[in-house]
XYZ file of C-alpha atoms in Angstrom:
691
model
C -22.881 -66.247 167.598
C -20.259 -64.041 169.065
C -16.981 -64.691 171.324
C -17.043 -63.364 174.625
C -15.083 -60.482 175.118
C -12.174 -62.012 177.118
C -11.644 -64.106 173.410
C -11.458 -61.631 171.395
C -7.962 -60.847 172.540
C -7.114 -64.288 172.124
C -8.369 -64.093 168.652
C -6.148 -60.709 167.586
C -3.329 -62.276 169.123
C -3.093 -66.240 168.042
C -2.885 -65.588 164.027
C 0.565 -66.524 163.821
C -1.227 -70.153 164.651
C -3.625 -69.485 162.172
C -4.640 -73.335 161.711
C -4.526 -75.993 163.868
C -5.639 -79.891 163.516
C -8.056 -80.803 166.606
C -8.243 -84.378 166.701
C -10.467 -84.898 169.803
C -13.611 -86.655 169.204
C -17.291 -84.509 169.546
C -20.153 -85.827 171.341
C -22.726 -88.105 169.717
C -24.370 -86.459 166.743
C -27.637 -84.870 168.266
C -31.116 -85.081 165.684
C -30.610 -82.977 162.604
C -32.429 -79.437 163.673
C -35.450 -78.437 161.024
C -34.411 -75.121 159.637
C -36.502 -72.469 157.861
C -34.729 -71.884 154.395
C -36.233 -69.060 151.764
C -35.031 -70.484 148.476
C -35.067 -66.686 146.978
C -32.467 -65.451 149.947
C -30.580 -68.873 150.902
C -28.477 -69.130 154.159
C -25.526 -70.133 152.342
C -24.749 -73.117 154.939
C -25.230 -70.732 158.434
C -26.078 -72.784 161.270
C -29.584 -71.659 163.061
C -31.200 -72.442 165.948
C -33.314 -75.653 166.076
C -37.314 -75.617 165.911
C -37.505 -71.959 165.076
C -40.974 -70.361 165.391
C -42.249 -68.437 161.975
C -44.851 -65.753 162.760
C -47.844 -65.804 160.470
C -47.220 -62.784 159.216
C -44.144 -63.345 157.402
C -45.179 -66.481 155.668
C -45.448 -66.053 152.057
C -48.019 -67.628 149.591
C -46.598 -70.548 147.487
C -47.808 -68.686 144.529
C -45.089 -66.331 144.705
C -42.498 -69.058 145.307
C -39.235 -68.049 143.176
C -36.161 -69.949 142.554
C -32.906 -67.712 142.732
C -29.535 -69.030 141.506
C -29.219 -71.083 144.615
C -31.855 -73.437 146.322
C -30.562 -74.750 149.977
C -31.645 -77.967 151.022
C -30.696 -79.803 154.246
C -28.986 -82.851 154.155
C -30.721 -86.039 154.769
C -33.245 -84.293 157.125
C -36.244 -81.813 157.425
C -36.443 -78.338 155.942
C -39.265 -75.667 156.817
C -40.019 -73.663 154.059
C -41.780 -70.348 155.134
C -44.740 -70.683 152.357
C -48.341 -71.198 153.074
C -50.340 -73.030 150.406
C -49.005 -76.250 150.630
C -50.447 -79.516 152.027
C -48.986 -82.833 153.226
C -48.237 -85.152 150.314
C -47.256 -82.247 148.074
C -43.651 -82.384 146.752
C -41.014 -80.810 144.889
C -39.134 -82.593 142.088
C -35.962 -82.276 141.073
C -34.604 -83.423 137.742
C -30.889 -83.440 137.562
C -29.697 -81.685 134.347
C -26.111 -82.067 134.652
C -23.897 -85.197 135.726
C -25.958 -88.337 136.191
C -29.381 -88.352 135.286
C -31.798 -88.660 138.451
C -35.031 -87.634 139.889
C -35.415 -86.524 143.598
C -38.609 -85.667 145.234
C -39.050 -83.254 148.233
C -42.269 -84.015 149.904
C -44.215 -81.863 151.980
C -44.556 -84.161 155.336
C -46.153 -81.547 157.495
C -47.584 -77.874 156.825
C -50.056 -75.308 158.098
C -50.021 -71.508 157.741
C -48.556 -70.940 160.808
C -45.170 -72.269 160.632
C -44.901 -73.080 156.780
C -44.251 -76.464 155.398
C -41.739 -79.176 156.108
C -39.986 -80.455 153.357
C -38.435 -84.221 153.680
C -34.855 -83.977 152.207
C -33.752 -87.064 149.788
C -30.665 -88.819 151.529
C -27.509 -89.976 149.671
C -27.735 -86.654 147.460
C -24.746 -84.000 147.284
C -27.160 -81.620 145.003
C -26.491 -80.375 141.587
C -27.848 -78.085 138.900
C -31.746 -79.417 138.541
C -35.034 -78.724 136.935
C -37.499 -77.844 139.545
C -41.461 -78.887 139.361
C -43.728 -78.346 142.344
C -46.360 -80.280 142.608
C -49.225 -79.050 144.864
C -52.256 -81.184 144.809
C -53.893 -81.211 141.149
C -51.830 -78.532 140.149
C -48.326 -78.845 138.459
C -45.964 -75.621 138.181
C -42.527 -75.483 136.503
C -40.324 -73.279 138.753
C -37.351 -73.320 136.634
C -33.569 -74.205 136.774
C -31.107 -73.675 139.596
C -28.270 -75.289 141.562
C -29.603 -77.467 144.635
C -27.174 -77.035 147.202
C -27.265 -79.569 149.930
C -26.151 -78.045 153.062
C -24.840 -80.279 156.329
C -26.534 -78.427 159.193
C -25.003 -80.521 161.802
C -23.804 -78.291 164.529
C -20.038 -79.622 164.810
C -18.808 -79.120 168.536
C -17.398 -75.728 169.222
C -13.871 -75.350 170.458
C -13.695 -71.607 171.635
C -10.127 -71.239 170.536
C -11.312 -71.461 166.392
C -13.944 -69.344 164.579
C -14.144 -71.198 161.735
C -15.196 -74.814 161.759
C -17.148 -77.473 159.885
C -16.716 -80.964 158.957
C -16.302 -82.903 155.393
C -18.763 -85.968 154.900
C -19.751 -88.309 152.354
C -23.096 -89.029 150.777
C -23.920 -91.636 153.877
C -23.097 -89.056 156.417
C -19.912 -90.499 157.138
C -17.137 -88.287 158.214
C -14.027 -88.390 155.912
C -10.631 -88.025 157.668
C -7.405 -86.584 156.438
C -8.982 -83.872 153.999
C -6.727 -80.602 153.527
C -9.015 -77.692 154.366
C -7.791 -74.076 153.836
C -8.817 -70.355 154.091
C -6.167 -69.529 151.670
C -3.160 -69.239 154.105
C -2.881 -72.323 156.588
C -3.874 -75.837 155.976
C -5.564 -78.214 158.378
C -6.869 -81.755 158.030
C -10.003 -83.059 159.363
C -9.823 -85.612 162.389
C -11.407 -89.186 162.595
C -15.004 -87.448 162.329
C -14.269 -85.416 159.567
C -14.394 -82.495 161.784
C -12.023 -79.415 161.148
C -10.989 -76.016 162.854
C -9.566 -72.934 161.734
C -8.460 -69.811 163.318
C -8.874 -67.422 160.354
C -8.347 -63.872 159.559
C -11.284 -64.359 156.630
C -8.834 -62.393 154.513
C -9.922 -64.198 151.118
C -13.980 -64.344 151.737
C -14.047 -68.451 151.706
C -12.703 -71.559 153.113
C -12.164 -74.628 150.666
C -11.105 -78.164 150.744
C -8.978 -80.026 148.389
C -11.686 -82.801 147.298
C -9.755 -86.276 147.926
C -9.208 -88.977 145.875
C -12.340 -91.039 145.330
C -14.826 -88.450 145.829
C -16.470 -85.790 143.756
C -17.893 -82.509 144.553
C -21.289 -80.891 143.642
C -21.241 -78.786 140.504
C -23.005 -75.426 140.132
C -23.103 -73.953 136.675
C -19.575 -76.082 135.646
C -18.049 -74.712 138.670
C -17.085 -77.575 141.281
C -18.212 -76.505 144.935
C -15.210 -77.137 146.587
C -15.647 -73.785 148.686
C -18.008 -72.237 150.812
C -18.108 -68.203 151.454
C -17.479 -66.861 154.793
C -18.263 -63.619 156.575
C -15.324 -61.196 157.097
C -16.175 -60.783 160.735
C -13.514 -62.677 162.760
C -15.137 -62.811 165.989
C -18.260 -64.624 164.420
C -18.314 -68.501 164.710
C -19.250 -69.784 161.556
C -19.861 -73.479 160.419
C -19.082 -74.485 156.638
C -19.195 -77.969 155.689
C -19.121 -80.191 152.795
C -20.706 -83.136 151.247
C -19.235 -85.093 148.950
C -19.913 -88.426 146.674
C -17.972 -91.346 146.286
C -16.565 -91.615 142.689
C -14.016 -94.078 140.922
C -11.750 -92.073 139.372
C -8.451 -93.694 139.390
C -8.960 -94.065 135.676
C -9.968 -90.417 134.819
C -9.731 -87.881 131.470
C -8.985 -84.382 131.869
C -9.840 -81.747 129.318
C -7.205 -78.592 129.482
C -8.003 -75.505 128.015
C -7.078 -71.832 128.297
C -7.050 -68.288 127.101
C -10.836 -68.119 125.910
C -10.506 -64.087 125.730
C -14.310 -63.618 126.197
C -14.734 -59.934 125.193
C -17.844 -59.985 123.266
C -16.696 -58.979 119.684
C -15.163 -60.711 116.517
C -18.704 -63.089 117.267
C -16.610 -64.686 119.976
C -19.536 -65.696 121.856
C -20.884 -67.808 118.688
C -17.571 -69.214 118.038
C -17.183 -70.436 121.824
C -20.496 -72.063 121.677
C -20.601 -73.652 118.139
C -16.903 -74.646 118.595
C -15.514 -75.378 122.283
C -18.561 -75.818 124.062
C -19.941 -78.337 121.497
C -16.690 -80.178 121.521
C -16.535 -80.466 125.630
C -20.342 -82.074 124.864
C -18.605 -84.838 122.532
C -15.801 -84.800 124.760
C -17.915 -85.878 127.639
C -20.431 -88.500 125.687
C -17.088 -90.099 124.518
C -16.049 -90.608 128.316
C -19.236 -92.212 129.352
C -18.856 -94.450 126.469
C -15.127 -95.466 127.570
C -16.298 -95.493 131.265
C -13.992 -92.953 132.895
C -15.171 -89.714 134.734
C -13.965 -86.276 132.872
C -12.777 -83.110 134.261
C -11.633 -79.888 132.909
C -9.097 -77.182 133.752
C -9.043 -73.842 132.566
C -5.480 -71.999 132.647
C -6.626 -68.393 132.802
C -7.828 -65.568 130.405
C -11.024 -66.860 130.335
C -12.265 -63.068 130.064
C -10.456 -59.903 128.751
C -10.320 -57.199 131.090
C -10.210 -54.307 128.581
C -13.541 -55.130 127.242
C -15.088 -56.008 130.735
C -17.238 -53.134 131.387
C -17.300 -51.558 127.503
C -18.333 -54.692 126.290
C -20.119 -56.795 129.325
C -18.021 -59.306 129.528
C -16.716 -59.986 132.959
C -16.102 -63.069 135.179
C -19.655 -63.385 135.941
C -20.738 -63.190 132.052
C -18.012 -65.786 131.383
C -19.728 -68.329 134.216
C -22.988 -67.275 132.329
C -21.566 -68.537 128.978
C -20.330 -71.758 130.581
C -23.457 -72.254 132.963
C -24.981 -75.096 130.489
C -21.548 -77.267 130.265
C -22.002 -80.460 132.245
C -18.247 -81.071 132.516
C -16.955 -79.848 135.807
C -14.112 -77.417 135.142
C -11.446 -76.108 137.611
C -10.674 -72.616 137.035
C -7.840 -70.552 137.143
C -7.500 -66.563 136.511
C -4.969 -65.040 134.201
C -3.479 -61.799 133.764
C -6.646 -60.747 131.382
C -8.754 -61.678 134.553
C -7.930 -58.748 136.962
C -10.489 -55.758 137.330
C -8.877 -52.899 134.906
C -10.157 -50.160 137.262
C -8.377 -51.608 140.256
C -4.632 -50.861 141.117
C -4.030 -53.525 143.793
C -3.070 -57.065 142.957
C -5.370 -58.571 146.026
C -8.478 -56.332 145.389
C -8.269 -56.310 141.553
C -9.284 -60.236 141.657
C -12.350 -59.750 143.652
C -14.772 -60.054 140.911
C -13.166 -63.297 140.175
C -13.456 -64.800 144.021
C -16.935 -63.288 143.887
C -18.098 -65.328 140.700
C -15.727 -67.934 139.919
C -14.144 -68.937 143.380
C -10.428 -69.269 144.867
C -7.417 -67.716 142.735
C -5.307 -70.879 143.950
C -6.614 -74.201 145.826
C -5.699 -77.877 145.037
C -7.396 -80.918 144.758
C -6.886 -84.712 143.907
C -8.446 -87.143 141.451
C -7.358 -90.549 141.263
C -3.493 -90.780 142.183
C -2.911 -87.384 140.857
C -2.505 -84.157 143.347
C -3.829 -80.950 141.228
C -2.488 -77.229 142.148
C -4.249 -74.521 140.596
C -1.847 -71.723 140.992
C -1.945 -67.943 140.330
C 1.494 -66.778 138.858
C 0.054 -63.441 137.883
C 1.105 -60.328 140.202
C -1.051 -57.588 138.866
C 0.685 -53.932 138.964
C -1.997 -52.234 137.103
C -2.384 -48.245 137.746
C -6.158 -48.657 137.866
C -8.304 -45.830 136.597
C -11.473 -44.198 136.797
C -14.798 -45.540 135.891
C -14.443 -45.549 131.944
C -11.024 -45.735 131.614
C -8.499 -48.349 132.346
C -5.397 -48.564 133.710
C -1.867 -49.610 132.022
C -3.041 -53.430 132.991
C 0.807 -54.239 133.731
C 1.656 -57.389 135.652
C 4.751 -59.300 136.595
C 5.172 -63.294 137.202
C 5.503 -64.434 140.539
C 3.499 -65.606 143.816
C 2.342 -63.735 146.724
C 3.674 -64.731 150.203
C 0.138 -66.007 151.222
C -0.079 -68.515 148.270
C 3.502 -69.648 149.016
C 2.539 -70.110 152.253
C -0.300 -72.178 151.384
C 1.277 -74.561 149.018
C 4.103 -75.165 151.519
C 1.067 -76.079 153.954
C -0.607 -77.952 151.299
C 2.022 -80.245 149.987
C 2.952 -81.099 153.605
C 0.078 -83.269 153.357
C 0.929 -84.676 149.814
C 3.490 -87.707 149.990
C 6.566 -87.735 147.555
C 5.167 -90.389 145.684
C 2.255 -88.601 144.621
C 2.510 -87.183 141.193
C 1.879 -83.515 140.967
C 0.013 -81.724 138.106
C 0.540 -77.882 138.615
C -1.399 -75.707 136.196
C -0.618 -71.559 135.886
C -1.287 -69.101 133.477
C 1.837 -67.725 132.302
C 4.729 -70.069 131.004
C 7.239 -71.345 133.108
C 9.740 -71.785 130.359
C 9.989 -70.360 127.013
C 9.072 -72.096 123.750
C 11.913 -74.307 122.413
C 13.964 -73.115 119.565
C 16.016 -75.258 117.596
C 19.808 -75.715 117.475
C 22.144 -76.313 114.818
C 22.444 -79.974 115.411
C 18.678 -80.270 115.185
C 17.962 -80.441 119.396
C 16.102 -77.608 120.907
C 16.970 -74.934 123.848
C 14.835 -72.957 125.893
C 14.977 -70.318 128.055
C 13.569 -69.176 131.716
C 10.390 -67.467 131.975
C 9.437 -67.026 135.419
C 12.101 -64.676 137.109
C 14.567 -66.485 138.770
C 13.787 -65.603 142.572
C 10.003 -67.083 141.702
C 11.218 -69.958 140.081
C 13.686 -71.093 142.625
C 10.349 -70.557 145.387
C 8.778 -72.954 143.416
C 11.150 -75.518 142.624
C 12.016 -75.707 146.369
C 8.442 -76.461 147.279
C 7.844 -79.127 144.703
C 11.292 -81.019 145.265
C 11.112 -84.593 145.233
C 7.981 -84.801 143.478
C 7.307 -85.788 139.660
C 5.660 -82.828 138.386
C 3.837 -81.727 135.272
C 3.010 -78.046 134.763
C 0.694 -76.879 132.463
C 0.424 -73.462 131.240
C -1.124 -71.174 128.899
C -0.725 -67.383 127.798
C 1.461 -67.872 124.685
C -1.332 -68.886 122.056
C 1.119 -71.206 120.888
C 1.557 -74.837 121.683
C 4.899 -76.504 123.260
C 6.321 -79.160 125.594
C 9.851 -78.496 127.069
C 11.492 -81.538 129.296
C 13.146 -79.344 132.022
C 14.210 -82.520 133.861
C 13.662 -86.095 134.495
C 11.036 -85.506 136.674
C 10.071 -81.693 135.571
C 7.985 -81.290 132.152
C 5.782 -78.184 131.078
C 3.255 -78.681 128.533
C 2.060 -74.828 127.134
C -1.195 -75.309 125.850
C -2.368 -73.869 122.916
C -5.469 -70.847 123.110
C -9.049 -71.560 122.841
C -9.589 -68.450 121.003
C -6.601 -68.809 118.890
C -5.225 -65.576 117.520
C -8.043 -63.641 119.746
C -10.953 -65.128 117.232
C -9.828 -63.059 114.264
C -8.654 -65.935 112.375
C -12.272 -67.584 112.535
C -13.466 -64.091 111.820
C -11.714 -63.381 108.969
C -12.232 -66.831 107.494
C -15.987 -66.491 107.599
C -15.619 -69.120 110.437
C -14.181 -71.902 108.659
C -11.183 -71.996 110.796
C -9.342 -70.512 113.871
C -5.820 -71.201 114.489
C -3.042 -69.559 117.148
C 0.409 -67.898 116.062
C 2.096 -70.915 115.274
C -0.781 -72.246 112.900
C -1.692 -74.986 115.358
C -5.391 -75.167 115.487
C -7.478 -73.362 118.619
C -7.905 -76.148 120.745
C -7.231 -78.131 124.183
C -5.129 -80.904 125.154
C -6.825 -84.210 126.237
C -4.954 -86.647 129.054
C -5.558 -89.902 130.511
C -4.757 -90.796 133.431
C -4.473 -94.234 135.041
C -3.054 -94.326 138.239
C 0.064 -91.897 137.533
C 0.541 -93.396 134.194
C -0.298 -90.552 131.357
C -1.044 -90.296 128.038
C -2.040 -87.425 126.036
C -2.675 -85.498 122.713
C -3.579 -82.205 121.283
C -7.517 -81.656 120.107
C -8.248 -79.027 117.760
C -11.731 -77.395 118.089
C -14.191 -78.979 115.680
C -11.327 -81.428 114.453
C -10.820 -85.166 114.331
C -8.288 -86.201 117.336
C -6.161 -87.565 114.728
C -5.451 -84.358 112.884
C -2.050 -83.907 114.570
C -0.228 -82.143 111.362
C -0.795 -79.993 108.497
C 1.324 -80.513 105.131
C 2.101 -77.465 102.855
C 3.286 -77.517 99.222
C 5.712 -74.998 98.981
C 5.793 -74.521 95.269
C 2.769 -73.678 95.559
C 2.458 -71.300 98.670
C 2.941 -67.833 97.045
C 1.184 -65.165 98.852
C 0.691 -62.173 96.552
C -1.226 -58.599 97.653
C -3.958 -59.002 94.538
C -5.253 -62.053 95.885
C -5.150 -62.085 99.783
C -5.254 -58.395 100.520
C -6.013 -56.131 97.979
C -7.019 -53.205 100.183
C -3.709 -52.844 102.065
C -3.473 -49.517 100.217
C -6.576 -47.820 101.447
C -5.799 -49.127 104.894
C -1.844 -48.228 105.520
C -0.884 -44.783 104.883
C 2.753 -45.673 104.413
C 4.985 -47.532 102.156
C 2.873 -50.711 101.453
C 4.820 -52.994 99.724
C 7.438 -52.993 102.947
C 4.519 -53.615 105.107
C 3.057 -56.441 102.841
C 6.691 -58.180 102.387
C 7.086 -57.892 106.389
C 3.843 -59.574 107.185
C 4.321 -62.063 104.206
C 6.813 -64.008 106.149
C 8.976 -64.493 102.798
C 5.843 -66.347 101.276
C 5.705 -63.429 98.915
C 8.957 -64.970 97.327
C 7.951 -68.200 94.905
C 9.848 -71.392 95.526
C 10.498 -74.552 92.598
C 12.776 -76.507 94.768
C 9.880 -79.366 95.518
C 9.980 -78.854 99.119
C 7.329 -79.894 101.454
C 6.637 -78.029 104.827
C 5.022 -80.098 107.805
C 3.313 -78.288 110.775
C 3.628 -80.775 113.570
C 1.382 -79.128 116.248
C 2.116 -80.938 119.595
C 5.885 -82.344 118.371
C 8.367 -82.402 121.098
C 11.613 -84.145 121.191
C 10.468 -87.613 121.972
C 8.417 -87.322 118.235
C 9.219 -88.917 114.991
C 8.313 -87.825 111.780
C 8.761 -90.261 108.377
C 8.185 -89.254 104.876
C 8.049 -91.782 102.187
C 7.889 -91.134 98.440
C 5.409 -92.978 96.945
C 6.509 -93.197 93.304
C 10.166 -93.798 94.000
C 9.727 -95.357 97.264
C 12.461 -93.601 98.576
C 12.332 -92.804 102.582
C 13.044 -88.799 102.916
C 14.491 -87.270 105.366
C 12.627 -84.161 107.036
C 14.787 -81.514 108.899
C 13.229 -79.160 111.697
C 13.434 -75.631 110.919
C 12.466 -72.295 112.365
C 9.461 -71.000 110.000
C 6.365 -69.372 109.765
C 2.949 -71.016 109.069
C 1.372 -70.002 105.739
C -2.162 -70.146 106.574
C -2.040 -68.448 109.465
C 0.065 -65.907 107.217
C -3.205 -65.596 105.077
C -5.829 -66.148 107.769
C -4.557 -63.281 110.096
C -2.093 -61.263 108.808
C -3.404 -60.916 105.283
C -6.990 -60.848 106.860
C -5.853 -57.901 109.432
C -4.359 -55.982 106.503
C -7.042 -56.401 104.381
C -9.613 -55.205 106.810
C -10.038 -51.842 108.338
C -7.458 -52.255 110.867
C -4.417 -49.789 111.034
C -2.342 -52.005 113.341
C -1.046 -55.856 113.133
C -0.772 -56.728 116.592
C -0.194 -60.739 117.479
C 1.078 -61.372 113.788
C 2.448 -64.762 112.693
C 4.837 -66.034 115.042
C 8.441 -67.847 114.217
C 7.966 -71.252 115.384
C 10.203 -74.381 115.800
C 7.553 -77.447 115.339
C 8.113 -77.272 111.655
C 9.923 -79.535 109.431
C 10.918 -79.435 105.677
C 11.700 -82.065 103.153
C 12.321 -81.860 99.419
C 11.070 -84.386 96.843
C 11.970 -86.027 93.625
C 9.233 -83.923 91.661
C 6.357 -81.398 91.697
C 3.761 -83.832 91.559
C 4.901 -86.684 93.727
C 2.554 -88.389 96.243
C 3.979 -88.550 99.951
C 3.038 -90.742 103.005
C 3.936 -88.838 105.765
C 3.903 -90.617 109.367
C 3.987 -88.750 112.706
C 4.415 -90.914 115.706
C 4.304 -89.327 119.439
C 5.840 -90.579 122.376
C 2.853 -92.975 123.457
C 3.412 -94.946 120.089
C 0.414 -93.191 118.603
C 0.554 -92.832 114.996
C -0.983 -90.253 112.502
C -0.591 -90.446 108.970
C -1.743 -88.694 105.645
C -1.430 -89.348 101.908
C -0.627 -86.050 100.600
C -0.929 -85.503 96.804
C 0.846 -82.766 95.105
C 0.081 -80.350 93.847
C -1.433 -78.737 96.813
C -2.340 -75.354 96.458
C -2.566 -72.772 99.373
C -5.440 -70.710 97.946
C -7.365 -73.865 97.871
C -6.397 -74.632 101.500
C -7.338 -71.127 102.609
C -10.948 -71.972 101.308
C -11.494 -75.163 102.750
C -12.699 -76.102 106.476
C -10.603 -79.133 106.263
C -7.804 -77.426 107.695
């Protein structure tokens, strides 16, 4: 339905207001309209006129019924399907395949070959991924798996000033007040009826809500459905409503991961499926056993733009890979998730918005207000089909994003804890100082950092970032900290590839992995979890007497691969381990170390407490699994080599064979220990799946 001609001028001149809260009560809710929906071409939530008449010629035979990616279903009412061949008492059965196990029935309450079949839709259901089966008479036909989108078709009272409106309700049909709703620029809140009204430019192509605490949204192929698509026609009245289910989530668990870098090379799909996805399934089972809901955050670089088109690994393919994951994932794009053929920052994000969702947004779980921010400004030069641009980018936020964040936080009390996800790090990795403390520098440009700090001033804020492919924590102030999460892909999946999939690790020697957070109210504990590793695997110890790396053992093919002075190249990338040591020293890599950790070492034979000293250095296993593997392969370059890291500790022992009791205690009082028998040979470690 279009605005009257006189209203178009009002719309064109009123965008400065962008969004206004309307609190007037609407009329009593009318009877739910019956809506014809073709599951092959669903309406996507459009409101239609009640009691439509469908000519017989347009009806399809039920034998041709095929599921699309989405099956629209009316919330708590009846729905007309434009198919013939069904009779009263026939039904479609939906068995949930993610989330809570349940079975729902959509029963045919009336049917004829003039109008089609009316289905009775189940009540108190928000939809989800389901396996659908058609029962028609004595015939049973499996239809397949799809997302059942429960659409609230109630006609919210129209206000001529606003072309985008709707409501937010719970699964009982009650309006939820105080829910933030946005089109990517302004933010409004629902009134006492759950109604919202926005004067929107439709710039981003969607409207989204900040899911309130104590509720959850339906999940479509691992993606929570907190957003709905809209058209670009600003003169078109559009209703977009949301149905949420109550969920007790004051206590909840969060898996945070980043830098998946799917490129369809180095067997990355195989490594992801047998590694991280398997871990996620285990985390879900553990959360169920502990009685807490589980969610996940991704922090960007889920794909790799350079291989989008050549290797068919775009955002839509990442979505397909994660479609069977039962954990709801709130995704965030990184610098490599932009279209490499497009020069414009906004336009380069279009594939992400099409297949994944909004590029920035917020949601609430328990006492935590989560914000996912896009802090990549893509400055790529673009390229013709078949070529890519320079893939350049800077760190920062668009004016729209900052305006949205200001509006979003205006509804969030200062007493609430903020958890902000961004892809690019806010601060750089810490460096050990002469006195054993640490120092770190600012990563984000000063002007951009100042804008963010101004908006989050007064909040207790935890920043979660990725991008670096290493793991570190910086305590910026008493009320601001950053945890930089290591990469799921490790060193771009190469360590797994070179080690015949025995192990994978990041540039600082930290195993590829993710962070697990437990929240109870605003109280938080966390730990780092290596993919495929036990949760107690929090450090790795090396016997430096037995860490000699030589060419003959680890990269005998280097001479044929590098047409330069191979000894100099080998020495450079051996990172000092080409020189033998005999000082009875042990090196300990503490993966998630921060300044609140304690590292203790006791020598068993003498009973002495040894005193480990924190150093800057290189992880020997990463040197072997990446640097040596790279030089021993047919690669002519060595990008992303072992990185100097500062979460290493060195301790000298009394003899080359003494046994050590190593204990690491994190800031929450959790103790991780190992009895290290020596000698321990690096070559044996490189061939083991343990490390």
